[in-house]
Coordinates of C-alpha atoms in Angstrom, one line a residue:
X213 CA 46.7 0.8 -20.0
X214 CA 43.5 -0.1 -21.4
X215 CA 40.6 2.3 -22.4
X216 CA 37.3 2.0 -21.3
X217 CA 35.3 2.9 -24.1
X218 CA 31.8 4.2 -23.0
X219 CA 30.1 2.7 -26.1
X220 CA 31.5 -0.9 -25.4
X221 CA 28.6 -3.0 -24.9
X222 CA 29.7 -4.5 -21.4
X223 CA 29.9 -0.7 -20.1
X224 CA 26.3 -0.5 -21.6
X225 CA 25.3 -3.7 -20.2
X226 CA 26.4 -2.8 -16.9
X227 CA 24.3 0.7 -17.0
X228 CA 21.5 -1.5 -18.0
X229 CA 21.8 -3.2 -15.4
X230 CA 21.6 -0.3 -13.1
X231 CA 18.6 1.0 -14.8
X232 CA 16.9 -2.6 -14.2
X233 CA 17.6 -2.9 -10.7
X234 CA 16.4 0.9 -10.6
X235 CA 13.2 0.0 -12.1
X236 CA 12.6 -3.2 -10.2
X237 CA 13.2 -1.4 -7.3
X238 CA 10.4 1.5 -8.2
X239 CA 7.9 -1.5 -9.0
X240 CA 8.3 -3.1 -5.8
X241 CA 7.7 0.2 -3.8
X242 CA 4.8 0.7 -6.3
X243 CA 3.4 -2.6 -5.4
X244 CA 3.4 -1.7 -1.9
X245 CA 1.9 1.5 -1.9
X246 CA -0.9 0.0 -3.9
X247 CA -1.1 -2.5 -1.5
X248 CA -1.3 0.1 1.5
X249 CA -4.2 2.0 -0.5
X250 CA -5.8 -1.0 -0.7
X251 CA -5.9 -2.0 2.7
X252 CA -6.6 1.6 3.6
X253 CA -10.0 1.4 1.3
X254 CA -11.2 -2.2 2.8
X255 CA -10.8 -1.0 6.1
X256 CA -13.1 1.7 5.5
X257 CA -15.5 -1.1 3.9
X258 CA -15.2 -3.6 7.0
X259 CA -15.7 -0.4 9.3
X260 CA -19.1 0.4 7.5
X261 CA -20.0 -2.7 7.3
X262 CA -19.7 -3.1 11.0
X263 CA -22.2 -0.1 11.9
X264 CA -24.6 -1.0 9.4
X265 CA -24.7 -4.5 10.9
X266 CA -25.6 -3.1 14.5
X267 CA -27.9 -0.1 13.3
X268 CA -31.4 -1.1 14.8
X269 CA -30.4 -4.2 17.1
X270 CA -32.2 -4.8 20.2
X271 CA -32.2 -4.9 22.9
X272 CA -29.8 -1.8 23.3
X273 CA -28.1 -3.3 26.6
X274 CA -26.9 -6.1 24.5
X275 CA -25.9 -4.3 21.4
X276 CA -24.6 -0.7 22.5
X277 CA -21.8 -2.6 24.4
X278 CA -21.1 -5.0 21.8
X279 CA -20.9 -2.3 19.0
X280 CA -18.6 -0.2 21.6
X281 CA -15.9 -3.1 21.5
X282 CA -16.2 -2.7 17.7
X283 CA -15.6 1.1 17.7
X284 CA -12.6 0.8 19.4
X285 CA -11.0 0.7 15.9
X286 CA -7.6 -1.9 15.8
X287 CA -5.6 -2.6 12.9
X288 CA -8.4 -5.2 11.4
X289 CA -5.4 -7.7 10.6
X290 CA -7.6 -10.5 10.8
X291 CA -10.6 -9.5 8.2
X292 CA -7.6 -8.1 6.1
X293 CA -6.1 -12.1 6.0
X294 CA -9.4 -13.2 5.1
X295 CA -9.4 -10.9 2.0
X296 CA -6.0 -11.4 1.2
X297 CA -5.8 -15.2 1.4
X298 CA -9.0 -15.4 -1.0
X299 CA -7.2 -12.7 -3.3
X300 CA -4.2 -14.5 -3.2
X301 CA -5.6 -17.9 -4.3
X302 CA -7.7 -16.5 -7.1
X303 CA -10.8 -15.5 -5.4
X304 CA -11.9 -12.3 -4.7
X305 CA -13.0 -9.7 -1.8
X306 CA -16.4 -9.8 -2.2
X307 CA -17.1 -13.8 -1.9
X308 CA -15.3 -13.2 1.8
X309 CA -16.6 -10.0 3.2
X310 CA -18.7 -11.7 5.9
X311 CA -16.3 -14.0 6.8
X312 CA -14.1 -11.3 7.1
X313 CA -16.6 -9.7 9.7
X314 CA -16.9 -13.1 11.1
X315 CA -13.0 -13.4 12.2
X316 CA -13.4 -9.5 13.2
X317 CA -16.3 -10.4 15.5
X318 CA -14.9 -13.5 17.0
X319 CA -11.6 -11.6 17.9
X320 CA -13.1 -8.9 19.8
X321 CA -15.0 -11.6 21.7
X322 CA -11.2 -13.1 22.6
X323 CA -10.5 -9.4 23.6
X324 CA -13.3 -8.9 25.9
X325 CA -13.1 -11.9 27.8
X326 CA -9.2 -11.9 28.2
X327 CA -9.2 -8.2 29.3
X328 CA -11.6 -9.3 32.0
X329 CA -9.5 -12.6 33.0
X330 CA -6.2 -10.2 33.0
X331 CA -8.2 -7.0 35.1
X332 CA -6.7 -4.9 31.8
X333 CA -8.2 -1.5 32.5
X334 CA -7.1 0.0 28.8
X335 CA -7.8 -1.2 25.2
X336 CA -6.8 0.8 22.4
X337 CA -6.5 3.6 24.6
X338 CA -10.2 3.7 25.7
X339 CA -11.7 1.9 28.9
X340 CA -12.0 -1.9 28.5
X341 CA -15.8 -3.1 28.6
X342 CA -15.9 -4.2 31.8
X343 CA -14.7 -1.2 33.1
X344 CA -16.8 1.2 31.4
X345 CA -20.1 -1.2 32.3
X346 CA -19.5 -4.4 34.6
X347 CA -18.3 -7.6 34.2
X348 CA -21.7 -9.3 33.4
X349 CA -22.4 -6.7 30.5
X350 CA -18.6 -7.8 29.1
X351 CA -19.2 -11.3 29.4
X352 CA -22.7 -11.4 27.9
X353 CA -21.6 -8.9 25.2
X354 CA -18.2 -11.2 24.4
X355 CA -21.1 -14.2 24.2
X356 CA -23.4 -12.3 21.5
X357 CA -19.9 -11.3 19.6
X358 CA -19.0 -15.3 19.2
X359 CA -22.4 -16.1 18.4
X360 CA -22.9 -13.3 15.8
X361 CA -19.4 -14.6 14.2
X362 CA -21.1 -18.2 12.9
X363 CA -24.3 -15.9 11.8
X364 CA -21.5 -13.7 9.5
X365 CA -19.6 -16.8 8.2
X366 CA -22.5 -18.9 7.2
X367 CA -23.3 -16.2 4.8
X368 CA -20.3 -16.9 2.8
X369 CA -19.8 -20.4 3.4
X370 CA -22.5 -21.6 0.7
X371 CA -20.0 -24.2 -0.6
X372 CA -17.9 -26.6 1.7
X373 CA -20.0 -25.3 4.9
X374 CA -18.8 -28.3 7.2
X375 CA -15.4 -28.0 6.2
X376 CA -15.1 -23.9 6.8
X377 CA -17.2 -24.3 10.0
X378 CA -15.2 -26.9 11.2
X379 CA -11.7 -24.7 10.2
X380 CA -13.8 -21.8 12.2
X381 CA -14.6 -23.7 15.5
X382 CA -10.9 -25.5 15.6
X383 CA -9.7 -22.1 15.6
X384 CA -12.0 -20.8 18.6
X385 CA -10.6 -23.9 20.5
X386 CA -7.1 -23.4 19.7
X387 CA -7.2 -19.6 21.0
X388 CA -9.5 -20.7 24.1
X389 CA -6.5 -23.6 25.0
X390 CA -3.8 -20.8 24.3
X391 CA -5.7 -18.4 26.8
X392 CA -5.7 -21.1 29.5
X393 CA -1.8 -22.3 28.9
X394 CA -1.0 -18.2 29.4
X395 CA -2.8 -18.4 32.9
X396 CA -1.1 -21.6 33.9
X397 CA 2.2 -20.2 33.0
X398 CA 1.7 -17.4 35.1
X399 CA 2.1 -19.4 38.1
X400 CA 5.2 -21.7 37.1
X401 CA 9.0 -20.7 37.2
X402 CA 10.0 -23.7 34.7
X403 CA 8.1 -22.7 31.3
X404 CA 10.4 -23.4 28.4
X405 CA 10.3 -21.4 24.9
X406 CA 9.2 -24.5 23.1
X407 CA 6.1 -24.5 25.6
X408 CA 5.4 -20.7 25.2
X409 CA 6.0 -21.4 21.4
X410 CA 2.8 -23.6 21.7
X411 CA 0.9 -21.4 23.8
X412 CA 1.4 -18.3 21.5
X413 CA 0.5 -20.8 18.6
X414 CA -2.6 -21.7 20.2
X415 CA -3.3 -18.1 21.5
X416 CA -2.7 -16.1 18.4
X417 CA -1.0 -17.6 15.6
X418 CA -3.8 -20.2 14.9
X419 CA -6.5 -17.7 15.0
X420 CA -4.4 -15.6 11.6
X421 CA -4.1 -19.4 10.4
X422 CA -7.5 -20.2 10.5
X423 CA -8.1 -16.5 8.7
X424 CA -6.1 -17.6 5.9
X425 CA -7.4 -21.2 5.7
X426 CA -10.9 -20.0 5.6
X427 CA -10.4 -16.9 2.9
X428 CA -8.5 -19.5 0.8
X429 CA -10.9 -22.2 1.2
X430 CA -14.1 -19.4 0.0
X431 CA -11.9 -18.7 -2.6
X432 CA -11.9 -22.1 -4.1
X433 CA -8.3 -23.1 -3.6
X434 CA -6.5 -26.0 -4.1
X435 CA -5.0 -28.0 -1.2
X436 CA -1.5 -26.7 -1.8
X437 CA -2.8 -22.9 -2.0
X438 CA -4.5 -23.5 1.0
X439 CA -1.5 -25.1 3.3
X440 CA 0.5 -22.1 1.6
X441 CA -1.9 -19.5 3.0
X442 CA -2.6 -21.6 6.3
X443 CA 1.1 -21.3 7.3
X444 CA 1.3 -17.5 6.0
X445 CA -1.2 -17.0 8.3
X446 CA 0.2 -19.2 11.3
X447 CA 4.2 -17.9 10.8
X448 CA 3.0 -14.3 10.5
X449 CA 0.7 -15.0 13.8
X450 CA 3.8 -16.0 15.5
X451 CA 5.6 -12.9 14.5
X452 CA 2.6 -10.7 15.6
X453 CA 2.7 -12.3 19.2
X454 CA 6.5 -12.1 19.9
X455 CA 6.3 -8.3 18.2
X456 CA 3.9 -7.6 21.0
X457 CA 5.5 -8.8 23.6
X458 CA 8.7 -6.8 22.4
X459 CA 6.3 -3.4 22.6
X460 CA 4.7 -4.2 25.8
X461 CA 8.7 -3.3 26.8
X462 CA 9.6 -0.7 24.0
X463 CA 6.7 0.7 22.7
X464 CA 5.1 4.0 23.7
X465 CA 1.9 4.0 25.9
X466 CA 0.0 6.2 23.6
X467 CA 0.6 4.4 20.1
X468 CA 0.7 1.0 21.9
X469 CA -2.8 1.8 23.3
X470 CA -1.9 -0.2 26.4
X471 CA 0.2 0.4 29.7
X472 CA 4.0 -0.3 28.7
X473 CA 4.9 -3.2 31.0
X474 CA 1.3 -4.4 31.6
X475 CA 2.9 -8.0 30.8
X476 CA 5.6 -8.4 33.8
X477 CA 2.9 -6.4 36.0
X478 CA 0.6 -9.1 35.3
X479 CA 3.5 -11.6 35.6
X480 CA 2.8 -13.1 32.0
X481 CA 5.6 -15.4 30.5
X482 CA 6.9 -13.7 27.6
X483 CA 9.5 -14.6 25.0
X484 CA 11.7 -11.8 26.5
X485 CA 11.1 -13.0 30.3
X486 CA 11.7 -16.9 29.4
X487 CA 14.6 -15.9 27.4
X488 CA 16.1 -13.6 30.1
X489 CA 15.3 -16.3 32.5
X490 CA 17.3 -18.8 30.5
X491 CA 20.6 -16.1 30.3
X492 CA 20.4 -14.7 33.5
X493 CA 22.5 -15.5 37.0
X494 CA 22.9 -13.5 39.9
X495 CA 21.2 -10.6 41.0
X496 CA 19.3 -10.5 37.5
X497 CA 18.2 -14.3 38.2
X498 CA 17.3 -13.4 42.0
X499 CA 14.8 -10.6 40.3
X500 CA 13.0 -12.7 37.5
X501 CA 12.4 -15.3 40.2
X502 CA 10.7 -12.8 42.5
X503 CA 8.2 -11.6 39.6
X504 CA 7.2 -15.5 39.4
X505 CA 6.9 -15.7 43.4
X506 CA 4.9 -12.6 43.9
X507 CA 2.8 -13.3 40.2
X508 CA 4.2 -10.0 39.1
X509 CA 5.6 -6.6 39.8
X510 CA 4.4 -3.2 41.1
X511 CA 4.4 -0.7 37.9
X512 CA 6.9 1.4 40.0
X513 CA 9.5 -2.0 39.1
X514 CA 9.2 -2.1 35.2
X515 CA 11.9 0.2 34.4
X516 CA 14.6 -2.2 36.5
X517 CA 13.4 -5.2 34.9
X518 CA 13.5 -3.3 31.5
X519 CA 17.3 -2.9 31.9
X520 CA 17.9 -6.6 33.0
X521 CA 16.4 -7.5 29.2
X522 CA 18.6 -5.0 27.5
X523 CA 21.7 -6.2 29.4
X524 CA 20.7 -9.7 28.5
X525 CA 20.0 -8.8 24.9
X526 CA 16.8 -10.2 24.9
X527 CA 15.3 -7.5 22.8
X528 CA 17.7 -8.3 20.2
X529 CA 16.7 -12.1 20.6
X530 CA 13.2 -11.2 20.1
X531 CA 13.8 -9.0 17.1
X532 CA 15.9 -11.7 15.5
X533 CA 12.8 -14.3 16.1
X534 CA 10.4 -12.1 14.7
X535 CA 12.2 -11.5 11.0
X536 CA 12.9 -15.5 11.2
X537 CA 9.1 -16.2 11.1
X538 CA 8.1 -12.9 8.6
X539 CA 10.7 -14.7 6.7
X540 CA 9.1 -18.2 6.9
X541 CA 5.9 -16.0 6.0
X542 CA 6.9 -14.8 3.0
X543 CA 8.5 -17.9 1.6
X544 CA 4.7 -19.3 1.9
X545 CA 3.4 -15.9 0.3
X546 CA 5.5 -16.7 -2.8
X547 CA 3.7 -20.1 -3.6
X548 CA 0.6 -18.8 -4.1
X549 CA -0.8 -17.9 -7.4
X550 CA -2.0 -14.2 -8.0
X551 CA 0.9 -11.6 -7.6
X552 CA -1.8 -8.7 -6.5
X553 CA -2.7 -11.0 -3.7
X554 CA 0.8 -12.1 -2.9
X555 CA 1.7 -8.1 -3.3
X556 CA -1.1 -7.9 -0.9
X557 CA 0.4 -10.3 1.9
X558 CA 4.0 -8.8 1.5
X559 CA 2.8 -5.3 2.3
X560 CA 0.7 -6.8 5.3
X561 CA 4.0 -8.7 6.9
X562 CA 6.4 -5.8 6.5
X563 CA 3.7 -3.5 7.9
X564 CA 3.5 -5.5 10.6
X565 CA 7.3 -6.2 11.4
X566 CA 7.8 -2.5 11.4
X567 CA 4.7 -1.2 13.7
X568 CA 4.7 0.6 16.8
X569 CA 1.6 -0.2 18.0

């Protein structure tokens, strides 16, 4: 029998390895906690900048409804993408605060018009703008939000202005095309997952990609870093939209801020619905085709469709897709030069994959 001496160098090396692993994990946790604190700090700054930006603007009939939209809160992911991308390529937050405000103004413009088109009554736990006021007021508020977004962006892009403005404008074009496809898909029974992914890229991921591109370009990144930042935003945006589809089914209404099952009620072709239609047969397939025929379902039918999703394991399919896109996002983040910026991206990706709203 061989006696193991605790002073043996191999044994000690093993103990040292365990200590190293613990230190490594502690360091990673510390970095994520620091990233969360930075996010919260920057979120407060962004909120205060919105308050000061709208202060004293007239006429109130235009700016009060616009301010109401922004006061609804939200995660402010898109402005944070601008900040983190600038940081990750070696730039600073101070370079891109106006650009960060610009993308949030733009994002809220899309939400206002989305809510009108979808006849949504709740957004972030409050009445939507067209419900609180009226359609005309909401449309005009959306118009001023997108116009103001250009005003803010121009403050930060003194260099490469044409390139940055083209990137920003292309992002808006993609969003409009994505929204158009989303509406078109509501009346089609043959939408494929490939078509769905094109739609969510345009509707959601392209905007995240644009945010990262703008941040990286204002941060004076090289071409390779700009591409990595853009890919991080693109893949994170894809994961985010599929997660949104998922939360519409398994989320909690008080946390999610929207009525659970609203995509089903409105007849939207989500990842879950298309995947279920691919897998379904018999009565389940008849139920899904009924939704297409009727262009939606009654609120009382939502639970019946949720049961179909669980039976066909499309909930798990969606979770796998979210994880795969998140991994691709993190792979691209790892290629960026600034460590703190990379850690902010890692934290954001983890926060989004684990969100409940």
